[in-house]
Amino acid sequence: MQGKSPNANRGEPPTSAEPQVDLQSYLRFRDLLEAAPNAIFEVEHDGTIVLLNAAAEQMFGYAREELLGQIIEVLVPESLRHRHRENRGDYAEHPVTRPMGIGLELFARRKDGGQFPVEISLSPTRSSRVIAVVRDITDRKQAEAQINAMHRQFTTELEATNQQLEIRNREVERANRLKSEFLASMSHELRTPLHTIIGFADLLAEELKGPLNPNQKRFVAHIQQDSRHLLELINDILDLSKIESGRLELHPEMFRAADAIHETIDGLRPLAVQKQIEVREVLDRDLNISADRVRFKEIFYNLISNAVKFTPEKGQITIECSEGQEGIFFMVADTGIGIEGSEQQAIFDKFYQLGSTTRGVREGTGLGLAITKNLVEMHGGNIWVESTPGKGSRFQFRLPHAPSQASATPVQDGAVNP
């Protein structure tokens, strides 16, 4: 295959004047060459085409005889031919027997002048010729163009969507901020006159300005009861607005958990007595915790008041606290109406009201358990509920262990107080 014999270029056996090769190997080479799906050219160092296959004829629209002996630039668009000559000249001066380029993407020219994208791999031979394998990548380029167009469209739509989401997020943040500011402002505005109403109702109940008849006493009692209930609702809204705006600060201190729990129970015991509810305390009296005492009592106030609210007459409420390996555990259990399984997660959501209540239960804002959950989590703990409808509920929460107080415990008589 060294010369330019027409027989060799057409894939026919060599004549006696040409170097003799094994006929079987030659036929195998010819079959492989003609069966190749890509165009294959063998080109002299000066650019003359000396061999091509059937795929090259089909790809470029030339008969084999038209290309043999032609310069390879005939297959290159005129606007690119000067670059091709420069590259070929560089190789002619510095030939090497290694690939000159693999997967080069260029444009080729058919006989009818049409241009199309191709991928070319060039490899030099020991005889200073070059083997060029050319693949038509028109379909691939069209697919890439479609993908790029789709990507650009998707990117444009995504950017527009993101801009809309950003605008909406800003609007939501602004609305939430205004809501929190409004709730905080209104809560303060409402509490001021409400404290006045409660104060004068208490003065009337004390009968310092003269005795009240039975009807007047009943009227004043209604004013006191409903005013305090309204104050509780307003305080819930104010607490939630502070939590959501990040303005609620904790002031942790060391104290006995049982003492704070007992104080809370004492404040709610009259309500339990009215319904003849038994309140049991199973408290570790020596258990110290590090927490915000006011907010800790608020947690228990919300849980115990709910237990009293949803427990029928002559029921039972149990309050426990103990220390375990994973933290300090607290529980408020009741024999009340219970909570459906589908509602046991939702009850900690804001403004959520139970679907079923006992007769005569006064509903609140639906914020108590949401506030409780936030306060527990602000202390680094978690809260959950176990409940069976008709049999009662067990609200439990965990707080981290109190830090060691060995260095802060006062020393008396040479001994460290436990």
Coordinates of C-alpha atoms in Angstrom, one line a residue, residues 119-278:
E119 CA -15.0 15.0 14.2
I120 CA -11.5 14.1 13.0
S121 CA -8.8 12.0 14.4
L122 CA -5.3 12.2 12.8
S123 CA -2.5 9.7 13.1
P124 CA 0.9 9.7 11.3
T125 CA 2.4 6.6 9.8
R126 CA 6.0 5.6 9.6
S127 CA 6.0 6.5 5.9
S128 CA 5.3 10.2 6.7
R129 CA 1.7 9.8 5.6
V130 CA -1.3 10.7 7.7
I131 CA -4.4 8.6 8.4
A132 CA -7.5 10.7 8.9
V133 CA -10.7 9.2 10.4
V134 CA -13.7 11.5 9.8
R135 CA -17.0 11.2 11.6
D136 CA -20.2 13.1 10.6
I137 CA -21.5 14.7 13.8
T138 CA -24.4 16.6 12.3
D139 CA -27.0 14.7 14.4
R140 CA -25.0 15.1 17.6
K141 CA -24.6 18.8 17.0
Q142 CA -28.3 19.2 16.3
A143 CA -29.1 17.3 19.5
E144 CA -26.6 19.5 21.4
A145 CA -28.2 22.6 20.0
Q146 CA -31.6 21.4 21.1
I147 CA -30.3 20.6 24.5
N148 CA -28.6 24.0 24.8
A149 CA -31.8 25.8 23.7
M150 CA -33.8 23.8 26.3
H151 CA -31.2 24.6 28.9
R152 CA -31.3 28.3 28.1
Q153 CA -35.0 28.3 28.2
F154 CA -35.0 26.3 31.5
T155 CA -32.4 28.7 33.0
T156 CA -34.4 31.7 31.9
E157 CA -37.6 30.3 33.4
L158 CA -35.8 29.2 36.6
E159 CA -34.3 32.7 37.0
A160 CA -37.7 34.3 36.5
T161 CA -39.2 31.8 39.0
N162 CA -36.4 32.5 41.5
Q163 CA -37.0 36.2 41.2
Q164 CA -40.7 35.7 41.8
L165 CA -39.9 33.5 44.9
E166 CA -37.5 36.1 46.2
I167 CA -40.1 38.8 45.9
R168 CA -42.7 36.6 47.6
N169 CA -40.3 35.7 50.3
R170 CA -39.6 39.3 51.0
E171 CA -43.3 40.0 51.1
V172 CA -43.9 37.1 53.5
E173 CA -41.0 38.2 55.7
R174 CA -42.3 41.7 55.7
A175 CA -45.9 40.5 56.5
N176 CA -44.6 38.3 59.3
R177 CA -42.5 41.2 60.7
L178 CA -45.5 43.5 60.5
K179 CA -47.7 40.8 62.1
S180 CA -45.3 40.3 65.0
E181 CA -45.0 44.1 65.5
F182 CA -48.7 44.5 65.4
L183 CA -49.4 41.6 67.8
A184 CA -46.7 42.9 70.2
S185 CA -48.1 46.5 70.0
M186 CA -51.7 45.5 70.4
S187 CA -50.9 43.1 73.3
H188 CA -49.3 45.9 75.2
E189 CA -52.1 48.3 74.3
L190 CA -54.7 45.8 75.4
R191 CA -53.0 44.8 78.7
T192 CA -52.8 48.3 80.0
P193 CA -56.6 48.9 80.3
L194 CA -57.2 45.3 81.2
H195 CA -55.0 45.6 84.2
T196 CA -57.1 48.5 85.3
I197 CA -60.3 46.5 84.9
I198 CA -58.9 43.6 86.9
G199 CA -57.6 46.0 89.6
F200 CA -61.0 47.8 90.1
A201 CA -62.8 44.4 90.0
D202 CA -60.6 43.2 92.8
L203 CA -61.3 46.3 94.8
L204 CA -65.0 45.9 94.4
A205 CA -64.7 42.2 95.5
E206 CA -62.9 43.3 98.6
E207 CA -66.0 45.5 99.5
L208 CA -63.8 48.3 100.9
K209 CA -66.3 50.9 99.7
G210 CA -69.3 49.0 101.1
P211 CA -70.9 45.6 101.0
L212 CA -72.2 44.1 97.7
N213 CA -75.4 42.2 97.4
P214 CA -75.3 38.6 96.0
N215 CA -76.0 39.6 92.4
Q216 CA -73.3 42.3 92.5
K217 CA -70.8 39.8 93.9
R218 CA -71.7 37.4 91.1
F219 CA -71.3 40.1 88.5
V220 CA -67.9 41.1 89.9
A221 CA -66.7 37.5 90.0
H222 CA -67.6 37.2 86.2
I223 CA -65.6 40.3 85.5
Q224 CA -62.6 39.0 87.4
Q225 CA -62.8 35.5 85.8
D226 CA -63.2 36.7 82.2
S227 CA -60.7 39.5 82.6
R228 CA -58.0 37.1 83.8
H229 CA -58.9 34.7 81.0
L230 CA -58.5 37.5 78.5
L231 CA -55.2 38.5 80.1
E232 CA -54.0 34.9 79.6
L233 CA -54.9 35.0 75.9
I234 CA -53.1 38.3 75.4
N235 CA -50.0 37.0 77.2
D236 CA -49.9 34.0 74.9
I237 CA -50.0 36.2 71.8
L238 CA -47.3 38.5 73.3
D239 CA -45.1 35.5 74.1
L240 CA -45.5 34.0 70.7
S241 CA -44.7 37.3 68.9
K242 CA -41.5 37.6 71.0
I243 CA -40.5 34.0 70.2
E244 CA -41.1 34.4 66.5
S245 CA -39.2 37.8 66.3
G246 CA -36.3 36.4 68.3
R247 CA -36.8 38.9 71.1
L248 CA -37.5 36.4 73.9
E249 CA -34.4 36.0 76.0
L250 CA -33.8 33.3 78.6
H251 CA -32.2 34.0 81.9
P252 CA -31.0 30.7 83.2
E253 CA -30.3 30.0 86.9
M254 CA -29.8 27.0 89.1
F255 CA -32.9 26.0 91.2
R256 CA -34.7 23.0 92.5
A257 CA -37.2 21.9 89.9
A258 CA -39.6 20.5 92.5
D259 CA -39.9 24.0 94.1
A260 CA -40.9 25.7 90.9
I261 CA -43.3 22.9 89.9
H262 CA -45.0 23.1 93.3
E263 CA -45.4 26.8 93.0
T264 CA -47.1 26.4 89.7
I265 CA -49.4 23.6 91.1
D266 CA -50.4 25.8 94.0
G267 CA -51.5 28.6 91.6
L268 CA -53.7 26.1 89.6
R269 CA -54.9 24.0 92.5
P270 CA -58.2 26.0 93.0
L271 CA -59.2 25.1 89.5
A272 CA -58.6 21.4 90.1
V273 CA -60.5 21.6 93.4
Q274 CA -63.5 23.0 91.7
K275 CA -63.6 19.9 89.5
Q276 CA -62.7 17.6 92.3
I277 CA -59.5 16.5 90.4
E278 CA -56.8 14.8 92.4

